[in-house]
mmCIF file of C-alpha atoms in Angstrom:
data_model
loop_
_atom_site.group_PDB
_atom_site.id
_atom_site.type_symbol
_atom_site.label_atom_id
_atom_site.label_comp_id
_atom_site.label_asym_id
_atom_site.label_seq_id
_atom_site.Cartn_x
_atom_site.Cartn_y
_atom_site.Cartn_z
ATOM 1 C CA MET A 1 14.948 10.691 94.973
ATOM 2 C CA ASP A 2 17.790 10.783 92.660
ATOM 3 C CA ALA A 3 17.747 8.613 89.002
ATOM 4 C CA THR A 4 19.542 5.889 90.330
ATOM 5 C CA SER A 5 17.112 4.967 92.774
ATOM 6 C CA ARG A 6 14.640 4.845 89.777
ATOM 7 C CA ILE A 7 16.478 1.588 88.967
ATOM 8 C CA SER A 8 15.600 -1.807 91.121
ATOM 9 C CA ASN A 9 18.512 -3.648 92.098
ATOM 10 C CA VAL A 10 16.230 -7.011 92.521
ATOM 11 C CA SER A 11 17.464 -10.042 90.061
ATOM 12 C CA GLY A 12 14.782 -9.853 86.714
ATOM 13 C CA HIS A 13 12.661 -7.966 85.034
ATOM 14 C CA PRO A 14 8.797 -7.248 83.680
ATOM 15 C CA SER A 15 8.332 -9.992 80.933
ATOM 16 C CA GLY A 16 7.588 -7.735 77.833
ATOM 17 C CA ALA A 17 6.797 -7.488 74.153
ATOM 18 C CA GLY A 18 9.924 -8.589 72.712
ATOM 19 C CA ALA A 19 11.003 -6.813 69.462
ATOM 20 C CA ALA A 20 8.681 -3.479 70.469
ATOM 21 C CA ARG A 21 10.940 -0.739 70.428
ATOM 22 C CA ASP A 22 8.415 1.500 72.298
ATOM 23 C CA PHE A 23 8.935 3.530 75.444
ATOM 24 C CA VAL A 24 7.234 5.603 78.116
ATOM 25 C CA ALA A 25 9.235 8.094 79.328
ATOM 26 C CA VAL A 26 8.871 10.234 82.634
ATOM 27 C CA ASP A 27 9.667 13.749 82.731
ATOM 28 C CA ASP A 28 11.238 16.072 85.589
ATOM 29 C CA SER A 29 8.083 17.364 86.715
ATOM 30 C CA GLY A 30 6.663 13.672 86.367
ATOM 31 C CA GLU A 31 4.405 13.928 83.889
ATOM 32 C CA PHE A 32 4.136 10.731 81.297
ATOM 33 C CA SER A 33 4.552 10.483 77.689
ATOM 34 C CA TYR A 34 4.392 7.688 75.139
ATOM 35 C CA HIS A 35 7.320 6.956 72.360
ATOM 36 C CA ARG A 36 6.512 4.543 69.194
ATOM 37 C CA SER A 37 10.079 4.749 68.717
ATOM 38 C CA GLU A 38 13.445 5.630 69.426
ATOM 39 C CA LEU A 39 13.467 8.416 67.030
ATOM 40 C CA ASP A 40 10.431 9.615 68.467
ATOM 41 C CA LEU A 41 11.931 9.846 71.799
ATOM 42 C CA MET A 42 14.868 11.533 70.839
ATOM 43 C CA THR A 43 12.450 14.529 69.344
ATOM 44 C CA ALA A 44 10.843 14.617 72.648
ATOM 45 C CA PHE A 45 13.356 15.756 74.500
ATOM 46 C CA GLU A 46 16.089 18.603 74.731
ATOM 47 C CA TYR A 47 18.404 17.834 77.663
ATOM 48 C CA VAL A 48 19.828 14.827 79.633
ATOM 49 C CA ALA A 49 17.637 15.714 83.256
ATOM 50 C CA GLU A 50 14.811 16.547 81.497
ATOM 51 C CA ALA A 51 13.758 12.670 81.180
ATOM 52 C CA ALA A 52 13.681 11.599 84.924
ATOM 53 C CA CYS A 53 12.911 7.854 83.852
ATOM 54 C CA ILE A 54 12.929 5.879 80.916
ATOM 55 C CA PHE A 55 11.132 2.694 79.985
ATOM 56 C CA ASP A 56 10.619 -0.128 77.483
ATOM 57 C CA ARG A 57 8.000 -3.380 77.327
ATOM 58 C CA SER A 58 10.398 -5.360 79.322
ATOM 59 C CA GLY A 59 10.348 -2.684 82.524
ATOM 60 C CA ASN A 60 14.217 -1.997 81.791
ATOM 61 C CA ALA A 61 15.229 1.618 82.744
ATOM 62 C CA TYR A 62 17.100 4.255 80.408
ATOM 63 C CA ARG A 63 18.321 7.361 81.005
ATOM 64 C CA LEU A 64 19.384 10.104 78.265
ATOM 65 C CA MET A 65 23.184 10.775 77.369
ATOM 66 C CA LEU A 66 25.184 13.100 75.017
ATOM 67 C CA ASP A 67 27.665 11.338 72.329
ATOM 68 C CA PRO A 68 30.939 12.724 71.788
ATOM 69 C CA ASN A 69 29.349 15.515 68.881
ATOM 70 C CA ARG A 70 26.570 16.306 72.456
ATOM 71 C CA HIS A 71 23.907 15.236 70.671
ATOM 72 C CA LEU A 72 21.459 13.437 73.054
ATOM 73 C CA VAL A 73 21.427 9.297 72.799
ATOM 74 C CA LEU A 74 18.969 6.949 74.791
ATOM 75 C CA GLY A 75 21.783 4.958 77.065
ATOM 76 C CA PRO A 76 22.383 1.260 77.512
ATOM 77 C CA PRO A 77 19.834 -0.598 80.039
ATOM 78 C CA LEU A 78 20.380 0.017 83.747
ATOM 79 C CA GLY A 79 17.951 -2.984 84.719
ATOM 80 C CA PRO A 80 14.389 -2.585 85.894
ATOM 81 C CA VAL A 81 12.916 0.732 86.599
ATOM 82 C CA GLU A 82 11.860 0.436 90.290
ATOM 83 C CA PHE A 83 8.248 -0.298 91.097
ATOM 84 C CA HIS A 84 6.809 0.963 93.648
ATOM 85 C CA TRP A 85 8.352 4.453 92.499
ATOM 86 C CA LEU A 86 6.489 4.073 89.313
ATOM 87 C CA ARG A 87 3.489 3.098 90.610
ATOM 88 C CA GLN A 88 3.356 6.252 93.141
ATOM 89 C CA THR A 89 4.358 8.397 90.579
ATOM 90 C CA TRP A 90 2.064 7.161 87.704
ATOM 91 C CA LEU A 91 -1.043 7.511 90.624
ATOM 92 C CA ASP A 92 0.225 11.028 90.943
ATOM 93 C CA ALA A 93 0.297 11.400 87.184
ATOM 94 C CA GLN A 94 -3.196 10.601 86.830
ATOM 95 C CA ASN A 95 -4.665 12.866 89.726
ATOM 96 C CA ALA A 96 -2.657 16.178 89.150
ATOM 97 C CA HIS A 97 -4.037 15.878 85.193
ATOM 98 C CA PRO A 98 -6.626 13.987 84.839
ATOM 99 C CA GLU A 99 -7.597 15.470 81.352
ATOM 100 C CA SER A 100 -5.000 13.987 80.121
ATOM 101 C CA HIS A 101 -4.617 10.536 81.622
ATOM 102 C CA ARG A 102 -8.327 9.564 81.562
ATOM 103 C CA LEU A 103 -8.575 5.368 81.471
ATOM 104 C CA ARG A 104 -8.283 4.348 84.933
ATOM 105 C CA ARG A 105 -7.454 0.520 85.403
ATOM 106 C CA TYR A 106 -7.574 -0.980 88.468
ATOM 107 C CA PHE A 107 -4.572 -0.486 90.593
ATOM 108 C CA PRO A 108 -1.848 -2.225 89.666
ATOM 109 C CA LEU A 109 0.137 -5.303 92.196
ATOM 110 C CA THR A 110 2.542 -5.883 90.214
ATOM 111 C CA ALA A 111 5.722 -4.369 88.373
ATOM 112 C CA ASN A 112 4.200 -6.396 84.757
ATOM 113 C CA GLU A 113 1.022 -4.470 86.030
ATOM 114 C CA VAL A 114 2.017 -1.439 85.879
ATOM 115 C CA VAL A 115 3.886 -1.390 83.121
ATOM 116 C CA SER A 116 1.900 -3.482 81.168
ATOM 117 C CA ASP A 117 -1.474 -1.091 81.818
ATOM 118 C CA LEU A 118 0.735 2.216 81.057
ATOM 119 C CA PHE A 119 2.084 1.186 77.847
ATOM 120 C CA GLU A 120 -1.550 0.127 76.792
ATOM 121 C CA SER A 121 -3.622 3.381 78.637
ATOM 122 C CA LEU A 122 -0.801 5.660 77.530
ATOM 123 C CA SER A 123 -0.945 4.577 73.340
ATOM 124 C CA LEU A 124 -4.763 4.332 73.975
ATOM 125 C CA GLU A 125 -4.535 7.912 74.743
ATOM 126 C CA HIS A 126 -2.230 9.147 73.127
ATOM 127 C CA GLY A 127 -0.976 6.543 70.587
ATOM 128 C CA PRO A 128 -1.141 4.875 67.639
ATOM 129 C CA GLU A 129 -4.524 2.834 67.735
ATOM 130 C CA PRO A 130 -3.371 -1.081 68.393
ATOM 131 C CA ALA A 131 -3.828 -2.594 65.448
ATOM 132 C CA GLY A 132 -5.213 -6.198 67.137
ATOM 133 C CA GLY A 133 -8.687 -4.894 68.825
ATOM 134 C CA SER A 134 -10.958 -2.360 68.849
ATOM 135 C CA TRP A 135 -13.230 0.220 70.784
ATOM 136 C CA SER A 136 -16.981 -0.465 71.830
ATOM 137 C CA LEU A 137 -19.702 1.426 73.069
ATOM 138 C CA GLU A 138 -22.627 -0.053 74.870
ATOM 139 C CA ILE A 139 -25.051 2.277 75.407
ATOM 140 C CA ASN A 140 -29.086 1.007 76.697
ATOM 141 C CA ASN A 141 -27.538 -2.342 75.196
ATOM 142 C CA ILE A 142 -26.752 -1.030 71.816
ATOM 143 C CA ALA A 143 -23.010 -1.493 70.747
ATOM 144 C CA SER A 144 -21.163 0.557 68.468
ATOM 145 C CA HIS A 145 -17.833 0.422 67.439
ATOM 146 C CA PRO A 146 -15.891 4.019 67.740
ATOM 147 C CA PRO A 147 -12.344 4.336 66.228
ATOM 148 C CA ASN A 148 -10.767 6.075 69.189
ATOM 149 C CA LEU A 149 -11.495 7.430 72.317
ATOM 150 C CA GLU A 150 -11.934 10.887 71.021
ATOM 151 C CA ALA A 151 -14.654 9.679 68.872
ATOM 152 C CA ILE A 152 -16.429 7.914 71.938
ATOM 153 C CA ASP A 153 -16.169 11.068 73.980
ATOM 154 C CA ARG A 154 -18.203 12.918 71.222
ATOM 155 C CA ARG A 155 -20.810 10.347 71.346
ATOM 156 C CA LEU A 156 -21.131 10.331 75.196
ATOM 157 C CA ALA A 157 -21.066 14.201 75.244
ATOM 158 C CA HIS A 158 -24.805 13.664 74.292
ATOM 159 C CA GLN A 159 -25.308 11.216 76.778
ATOM 160 C CA HIS A 160 -27.616 12.557 79.688
ATOM 161 C CA ARG A 161 -26.485 9.455 81.657
ATOM 162 C CA LEU A 162 -23.243 7.939 81.513
ATOM 163 C CA GLU A 163 -23.941 5.066 83.721
ATOM 164 C CA GLU A 164 -26.444 4.120 80.973
ATOM 165 C CA ALA A 165 -23.034 3.192 79.178
ATOM 166 C CA GLN A 166 -20.311 0.715 79.216
ATOM 167 C CA VAL A 167 -16.735 1.054 76.932
ATOM 168 C CA THR A 168 -14.722 -2.050 76.193
ATOM 169 C CA ASP A 169 -10.950 -1.053 74.972
ATOM 170 C CA PRO A 170 -9.019 -3.023 72.452
ATOM 171 C CA PHE A 171 -7.298 -4.438 74.929
ATOM 172 C CA GLY A 172 -10.238 -5.660 76.490
ATOM 173 C CA HIS A 173 -10.688 -3.690 79.705
ATOM 174 C CA ILE A 174 -14.194 -2.425 80.374
ATOM 175 C CA TYR A 175 -14.884 1.090 81.615
ATOM 176 C CA ARG A 176 -18.120 2.363 83.331
ATOM 177 C CA PRO A 177 -17.671 6.437 82.054
ATOM 178 C CA VAL A 178 -17.678 9.067 85.124
ATOM 179 C CA LEU A 179 -17.919 12.934 84.768
ATOM 180 C CA HIS A 180 -15.353 14.656 86.360
ATOM 181 C CA HIS A 181 -14.802 18.224 87.890
ATOM 182 C CA LYS A 182 -11.432 18.774 88.826
ATOM 183 C CA HIS A 183 -12.679 22.010 90.498
ATOM 184 C CA ARG A 184 -16.038 21.805 92.192
ATOM 185 C CA HIS A 185 -17.396 25.463 91.417
ATOM 186 C CA LEU A 186 -16.793 24.905 87.448
ATOM 187 C CA PRO A 187 -19.805 24.815 85.422
ATOM 188 C CA ALA A 188 -20.765 20.939 83.736
ATOM 189 C CA PRO A 189 -19.069 21.716 80.410
ATOM 190 C CA ALA A 190 -15.632 22.432 82.440
ATOM 191 C CA GLY A 191 -15.284 18.672 83.374
ATOM 192 C CA VAL A 192 -13.306 15.913 82.065
ATOM 193 C CA ILE A 193 -15.037 12.284 81.269
ATOM 194 C CA LEU A 194 -12.984 9.255 83.068
ATOM 195 C CA TYR A 195 -13.652 6.322 82.404
ATOM 196 C CA LEU A 196 -13.117 3.613 85.458
ATOM 197 C CA GLU A 197 -12.210 0.280 85.027
ATOM 198 C CA ILE A 198 -15.455 -2.621 86.060
ATOM 199 C CA PRO A 199 -15.749 -5.844 86.179
ATOM 200 C CA ALA A 200 -17.027 -7.942 82.791
ATOM 201 C CA ARG A 201 -21.219 -7.593 82.709
ATOM 202 C CA THR A 202 -21.402 -5.074 85.794
ATOM 203 C CA LYS A 203 -23.664 -2.414 85.828
ATOM 204 C CA LEU A 204 -22.626 -0.239 88.382
ATOM 205 C CA PRO A 205 -24.942 2.423 90.037
ATOM 206 C CA ALA A 206 -24.501 6.208 89.261
ATOM 207 C CA SER A 207 -23.923 6.683 93.258
ATOM 208 C CA LEU A 208 -20.390 4.405 93.248
ATOM 209 C CA PRO A 209 -17.995 6.679 94.898
ATOM 210 C CA LEU A 210 -15.028 7.484 92.403
ATOM 211 C CA SER A 211 -11.596 5.259 92.957
ATOM 212 C CA PRO A 212 -8.424 6.389 94.654
ATOM 213 C CA LYS A 213 -6.805 7.352 91.081
ATOM 214 C CA THR A 214 -9.576 9.569 90.256
ATOM 215 C CA ALA A 215 -8.955 12.195 93.289
ATOM 216 C CA SER A 216 -8.457 15.310 92.548
#
């Protein structure tokens, strides 16, 4: 699919966070990254075609361009990013790189949802911690508040029964941790913990199958 096909022709675009100038980018290999500023975005890429798609919190798509001095710059907005392409590329990235994308939320049904989920999930996994909320880890009805996802990983590494734990992110989404093996023949320490979204106040059995997002 060429770059122009990633821009939707429909009118309107998802509502976003207004003044926020952070971005999500998809590189030429289909991998996603979060960038907290335009400067951060510019330093992450070396050539124009390296960024297949860039979009802001309003869902507006951008491309990289060269200025008259042949320096990389962010081009003008090109309209809303194409929803179906974005959602499928995000699912592909989760399946290809489960160790990099471990927060698995419900399947997004609208352009608003996929853009919001991407900004929230990528910033929680790889960006600054949100100012307005905190993580919560509950094990056997005892709650604690680790500072970030890495701290939750460390605590769950000593937990023999992950199904007894629930995790709530700073945006209020609730997850059940599951140990995932990308390769079935690797030993247990080679697995990564994925966090599968569940309804509020729900305890799920350990035998529950993984969602399509966790398939390798």
